[in-house]
XYZ file of C-alpha atoms in Angstrom:
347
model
C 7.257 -0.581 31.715
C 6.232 1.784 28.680
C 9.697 2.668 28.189
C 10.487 -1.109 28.052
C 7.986 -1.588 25.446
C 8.927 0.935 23.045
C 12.394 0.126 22.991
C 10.883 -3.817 22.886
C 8.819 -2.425 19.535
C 11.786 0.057 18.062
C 14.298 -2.858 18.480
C 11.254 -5.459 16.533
C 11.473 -2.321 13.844
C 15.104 -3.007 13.266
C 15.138 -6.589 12.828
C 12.134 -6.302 10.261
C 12.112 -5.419 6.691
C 10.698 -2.037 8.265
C 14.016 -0.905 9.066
C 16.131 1.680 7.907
C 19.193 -0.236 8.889
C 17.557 -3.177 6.892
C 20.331 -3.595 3.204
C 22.561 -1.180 2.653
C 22.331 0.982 6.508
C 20.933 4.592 6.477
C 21.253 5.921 9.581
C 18.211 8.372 10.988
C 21.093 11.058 11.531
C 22.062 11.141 7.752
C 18.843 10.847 6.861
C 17.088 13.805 4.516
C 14.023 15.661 6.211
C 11.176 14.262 4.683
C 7.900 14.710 5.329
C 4.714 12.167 4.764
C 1.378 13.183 4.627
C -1.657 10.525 5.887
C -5.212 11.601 4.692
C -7.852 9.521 6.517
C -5.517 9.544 9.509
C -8.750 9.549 12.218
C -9.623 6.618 10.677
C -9.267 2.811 11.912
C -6.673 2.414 9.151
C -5.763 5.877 9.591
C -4.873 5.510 13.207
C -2.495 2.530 13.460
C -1.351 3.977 10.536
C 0.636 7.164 11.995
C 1.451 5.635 14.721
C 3.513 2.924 12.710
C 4.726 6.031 10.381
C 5.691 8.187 13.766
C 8.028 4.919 14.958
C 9.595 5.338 11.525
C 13.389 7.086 11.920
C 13.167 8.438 8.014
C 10.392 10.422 8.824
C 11.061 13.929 10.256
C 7.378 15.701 9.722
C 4.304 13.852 10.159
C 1.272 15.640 8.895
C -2.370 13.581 9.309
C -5.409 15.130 7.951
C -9.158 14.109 8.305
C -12.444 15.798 8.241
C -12.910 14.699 12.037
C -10.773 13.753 14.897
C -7.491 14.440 13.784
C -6.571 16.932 16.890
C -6.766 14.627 19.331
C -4.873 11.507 17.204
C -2.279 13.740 16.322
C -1.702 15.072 20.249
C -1.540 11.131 21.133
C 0.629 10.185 18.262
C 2.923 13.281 18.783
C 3.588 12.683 22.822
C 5.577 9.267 21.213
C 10.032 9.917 21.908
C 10.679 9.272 18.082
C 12.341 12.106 15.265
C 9.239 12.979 13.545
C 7.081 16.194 14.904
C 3.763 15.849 14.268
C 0.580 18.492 13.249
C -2.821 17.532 13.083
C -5.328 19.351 10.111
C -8.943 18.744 10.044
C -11.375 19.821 8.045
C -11.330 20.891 3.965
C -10.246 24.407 4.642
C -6.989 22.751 6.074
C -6.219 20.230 3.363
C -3.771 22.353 1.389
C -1.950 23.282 4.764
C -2.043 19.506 5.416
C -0.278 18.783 2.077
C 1.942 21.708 1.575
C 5.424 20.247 0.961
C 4.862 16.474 0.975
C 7.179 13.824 -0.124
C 5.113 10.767 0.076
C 1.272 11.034 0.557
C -0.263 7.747 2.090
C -4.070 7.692 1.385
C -6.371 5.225 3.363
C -9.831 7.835 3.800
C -12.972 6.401 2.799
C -15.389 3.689 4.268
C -14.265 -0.083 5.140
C -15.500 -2.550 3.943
C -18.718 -4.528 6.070
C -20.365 -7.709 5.643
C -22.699 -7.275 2.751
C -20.591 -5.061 1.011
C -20.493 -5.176 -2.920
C -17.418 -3.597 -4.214
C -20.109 -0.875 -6.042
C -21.062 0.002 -3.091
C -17.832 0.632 -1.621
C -16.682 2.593 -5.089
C -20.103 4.844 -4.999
C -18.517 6.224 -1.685
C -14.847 6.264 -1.761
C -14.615 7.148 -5.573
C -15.915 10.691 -5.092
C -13.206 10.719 -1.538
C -10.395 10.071 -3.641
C -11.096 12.153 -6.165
C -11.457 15.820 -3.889
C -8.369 14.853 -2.079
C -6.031 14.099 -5.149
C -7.084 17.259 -6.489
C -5.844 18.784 -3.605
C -2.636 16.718 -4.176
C -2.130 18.225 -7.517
C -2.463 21.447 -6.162
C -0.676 21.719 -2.957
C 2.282 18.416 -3.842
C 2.243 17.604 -7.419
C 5.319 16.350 -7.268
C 4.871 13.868 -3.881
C 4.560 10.034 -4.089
C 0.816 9.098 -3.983
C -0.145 5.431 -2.070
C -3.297 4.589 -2.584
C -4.940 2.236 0.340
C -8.273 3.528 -0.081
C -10.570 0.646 -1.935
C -11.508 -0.306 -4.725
C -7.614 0.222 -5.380
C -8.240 -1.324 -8.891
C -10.507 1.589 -9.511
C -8.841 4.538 -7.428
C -5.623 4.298 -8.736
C -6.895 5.464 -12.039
C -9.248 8.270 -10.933
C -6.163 9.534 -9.459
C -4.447 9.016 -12.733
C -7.170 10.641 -14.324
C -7.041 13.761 -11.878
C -3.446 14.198 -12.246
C -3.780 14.460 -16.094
C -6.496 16.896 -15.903
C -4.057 19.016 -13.849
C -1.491 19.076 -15.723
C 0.996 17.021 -12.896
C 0.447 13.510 -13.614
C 3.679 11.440 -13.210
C 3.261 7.696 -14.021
C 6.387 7.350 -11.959
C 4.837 8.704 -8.889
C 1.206 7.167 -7.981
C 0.867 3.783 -6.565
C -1.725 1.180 -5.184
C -0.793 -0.529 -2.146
C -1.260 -4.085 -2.683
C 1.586 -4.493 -0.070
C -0.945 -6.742 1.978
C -1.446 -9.230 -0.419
C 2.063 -10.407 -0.065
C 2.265 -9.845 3.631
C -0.672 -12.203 3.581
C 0.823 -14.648 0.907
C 4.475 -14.775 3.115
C 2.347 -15.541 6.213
C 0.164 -18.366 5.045
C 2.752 -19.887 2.726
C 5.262 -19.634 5.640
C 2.529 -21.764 7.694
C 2.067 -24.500 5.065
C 5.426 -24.796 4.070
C 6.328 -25.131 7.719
C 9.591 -22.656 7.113
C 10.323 -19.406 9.069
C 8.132 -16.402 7.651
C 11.185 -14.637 8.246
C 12.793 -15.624 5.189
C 9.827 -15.798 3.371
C 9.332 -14.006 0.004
C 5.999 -14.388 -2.287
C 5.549 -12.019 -5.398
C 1.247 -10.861 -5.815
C 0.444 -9.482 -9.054
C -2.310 -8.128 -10.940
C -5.087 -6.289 -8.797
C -6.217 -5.625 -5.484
C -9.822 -7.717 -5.470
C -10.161 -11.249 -5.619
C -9.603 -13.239 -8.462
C -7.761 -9.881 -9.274
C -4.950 -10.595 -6.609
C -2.600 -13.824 -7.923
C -0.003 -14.939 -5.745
C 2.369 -16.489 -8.066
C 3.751 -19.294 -5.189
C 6.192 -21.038 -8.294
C 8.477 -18.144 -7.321
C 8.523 -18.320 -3.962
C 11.590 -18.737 -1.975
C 12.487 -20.207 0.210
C 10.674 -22.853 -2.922
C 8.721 -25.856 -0.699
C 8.749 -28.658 -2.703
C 6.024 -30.458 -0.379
C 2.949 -28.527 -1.368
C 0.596 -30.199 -3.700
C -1.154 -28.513 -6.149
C -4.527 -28.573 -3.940
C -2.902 -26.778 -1.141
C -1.122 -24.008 -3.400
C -4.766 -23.950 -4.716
C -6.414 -22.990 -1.258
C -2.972 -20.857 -0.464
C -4.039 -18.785 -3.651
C -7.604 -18.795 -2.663
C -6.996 -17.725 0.936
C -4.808 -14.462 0.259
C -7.423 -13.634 -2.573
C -10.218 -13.673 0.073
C -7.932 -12.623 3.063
C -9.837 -9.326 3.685
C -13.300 -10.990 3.802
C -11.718 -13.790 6.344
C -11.462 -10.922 8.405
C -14.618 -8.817 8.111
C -16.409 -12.214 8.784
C -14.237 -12.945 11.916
C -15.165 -9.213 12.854
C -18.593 -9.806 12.609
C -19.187 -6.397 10.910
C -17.227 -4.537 13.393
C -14.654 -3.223 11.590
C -12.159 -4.703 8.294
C -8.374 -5.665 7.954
C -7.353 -2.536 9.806
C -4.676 -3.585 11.735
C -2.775 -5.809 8.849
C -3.328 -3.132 6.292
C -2.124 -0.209 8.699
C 0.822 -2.248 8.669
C 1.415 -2.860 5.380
C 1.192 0.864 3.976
C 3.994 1.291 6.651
C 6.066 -1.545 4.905
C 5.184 0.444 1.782
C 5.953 3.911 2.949
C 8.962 2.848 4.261
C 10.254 1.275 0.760
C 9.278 4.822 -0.815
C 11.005 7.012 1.464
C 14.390 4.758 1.044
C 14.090 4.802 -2.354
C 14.173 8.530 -2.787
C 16.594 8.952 -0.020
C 18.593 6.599 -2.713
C 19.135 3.526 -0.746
C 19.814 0.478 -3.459
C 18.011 -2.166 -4.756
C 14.322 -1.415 -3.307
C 11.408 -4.178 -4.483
C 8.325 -3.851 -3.308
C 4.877 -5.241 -5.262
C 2.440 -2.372 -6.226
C -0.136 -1.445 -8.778
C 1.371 0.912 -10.720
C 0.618 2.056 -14.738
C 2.455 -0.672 -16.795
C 3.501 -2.244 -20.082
C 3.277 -6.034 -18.506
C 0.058 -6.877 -19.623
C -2.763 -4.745 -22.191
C -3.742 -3.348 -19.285
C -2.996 0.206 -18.150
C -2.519 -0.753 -14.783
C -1.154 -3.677 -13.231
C 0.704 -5.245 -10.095
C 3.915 -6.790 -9.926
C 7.495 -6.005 -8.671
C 8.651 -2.462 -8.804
C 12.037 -1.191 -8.069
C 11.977 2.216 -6.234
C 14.303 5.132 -6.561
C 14.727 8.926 -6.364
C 11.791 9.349 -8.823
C 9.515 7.104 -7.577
C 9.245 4.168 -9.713
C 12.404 3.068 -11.398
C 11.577 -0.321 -13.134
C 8.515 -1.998 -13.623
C 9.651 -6.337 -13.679
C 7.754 -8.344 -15.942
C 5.757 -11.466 -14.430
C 8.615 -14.047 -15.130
C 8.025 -17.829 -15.701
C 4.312 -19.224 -14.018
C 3.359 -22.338 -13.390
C 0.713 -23.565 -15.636
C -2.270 -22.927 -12.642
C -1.051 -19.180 -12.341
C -1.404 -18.929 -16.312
C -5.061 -19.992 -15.959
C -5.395 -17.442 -12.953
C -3.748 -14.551 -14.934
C -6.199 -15.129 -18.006
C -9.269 -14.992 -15.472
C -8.112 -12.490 -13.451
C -7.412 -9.665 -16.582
C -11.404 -9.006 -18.162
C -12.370 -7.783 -13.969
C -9.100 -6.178 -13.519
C -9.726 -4.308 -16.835
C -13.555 -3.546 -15.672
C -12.225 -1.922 -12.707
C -10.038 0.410 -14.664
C -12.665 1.237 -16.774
C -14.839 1.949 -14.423
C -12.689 3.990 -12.328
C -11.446 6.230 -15.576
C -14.922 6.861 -16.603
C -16.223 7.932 -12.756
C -12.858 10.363 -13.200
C -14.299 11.866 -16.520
C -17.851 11.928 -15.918
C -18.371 13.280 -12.398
């Protein structure tokens, strides 16, 4: 029955945008070793996490680190019939070991959010998280490709920025925010509305990570449904900005938008380790440093490669409702920077 299952979930993997047969095939056996680092893996992102990255054929070591707990997910995780071996580090004293030789480094430590929950609140904790570990990082794998789950993403992406320049090894090229599921989100409920198959469904999501920050820019969505009205691409947009809080509240405080996220760092991941294994023609939405706005830092459609990021796309034509919410959405987005570049030189 297990057996059944995996091959059920392995043969789901393939079909997906997940796969590494997905474009141009790369099969596991040509494949390059490459190994991907998860700190926070104990976690309840953490956890779903590695065991998405463990079903993943283009990854051949899995290392997850965590200050607790990390033994026992990493014996689970590692009993799994899939290429990758796996090694479990916990504690500080075993962060370097953890990151030693690192090609992509996913990052989803800190606290959740909860009901109540200002995003202060959440940045007076995870800032100071984010900012020990990617020290480590510049350390022990200057040279992997940094995700960055961990929230406020509009604020931690430049702390690590910050971190890396203080070192010595920052690479614009290299560091990204995962805002991968703000368009999983976007693809699902426009796929709903739209009545089409979700399948088929790409939605670009630029800007930030944080509500009005995240703008789903539906005019360019394709398959394009031209029976939407402008009130329902107005409560589309509204729903994907407020997509983690629909699920905290449907939690009832018990835990955050593990499961989705876990899922969409894989989706991420995945798209990093193809593009520096060199498969063509890799687009994936991420916050990233950037020329498309005055902004540092901003999200929209990257192509991956060998180096990281290879081209940074500009927004392309908006409809006249996603020109209002890119005006709204830059003074926060620009807050957040701020406030995560002066945490970075201050503390």
């Amino acid at each position: 029955m297990r057996t059944a299952m995996l091959r059920s979930i392995q043969s789901s993997l393939k079909k997906s945008s997940y796969s590494i047969l997905s474009r141009r095939s790369y099969s596991s056996e040509s494949a390059p070793d490459r190994k991907v680092a998860i700190l926070g893996a104990a976690g309840g992102i953490g956890q779903p996490l590695s065991l998405l990255m463990k079903l993943n054929p283009l990854v051949s070591s899995l290392s997850l680190y965590d200050i607790a707990g990390t033994p026992g997910v990493a014996a689970d995780v590692s009993h799994i019939n899939t290429r990758s071996e796996v090694v479990g580090y916990m504690g500080d004293e075993n962060l370097g070991k953890a990151l030693e030789g690192a090609d992509v480094v996913i990052i989803p430590a800190g606290v959740p959010r909860k009901p109540g929950m200002t995003r202060d609140d959440l940045f007076n904790i995870n800032a100071g998280i984010v900012k020990g570990l990617c020290t480590a990082i510049a350390k022990y794998c200057p040279h992997a490709l940094v995700n960055m789950i961990s929230n406020p993403v509009n604020s931690t992406v430049p702390i690590a920025s910050e971190v890396f320049k203080k070192a010595g090894t920052y690479d614009e090229k290299r560091l990204f925010g995962v805002t991968t599921l703000d368009v999983v989100r976007a693809k699902t409920f426009y796929a709903g509305k739209a009545k089409v198959p979700v399948s088929g469904v790409n939605v670009p999501v630029v800007g930030g990570h944080a509500g009005i920050t995240i703008l789903p820019l539906f005019s360019q969505a394709t398959p394009q449904a031209n029976n939407l009205s402008d009130q329902e691409i107005v409560a589309l947009t509204k729903r994907t900005q407020d997509g983690g809080t629909e699920v905290v509240e449907a939690k009832a405080g018990k835990g955050s938008a593990t499961l989705s996220m876990a899922y969409a760092g894989a989706i991420f991941a995945d798209a990093c380790l193809k593009g520096l294994n060199g498969v063509p023609d890799v687009v994936e939405c991420s916050f990233v440093q950037s020329n498309v706005t005055e902004l540092p830092f901003f999200a929209s459609k990257v192509r991956l490669g060998k180096n990281g990021v290879e081209e940074v796309f500009g927004l392309g034509s908006l409809s006249e409702y996603e020109k209002k919410g890119l005006e709204a959405l830059l003074p926060e987005l620009k807050s957040s920077i701020e406030k995560g570049i002066k945490f970075a030189n201050q503390s």
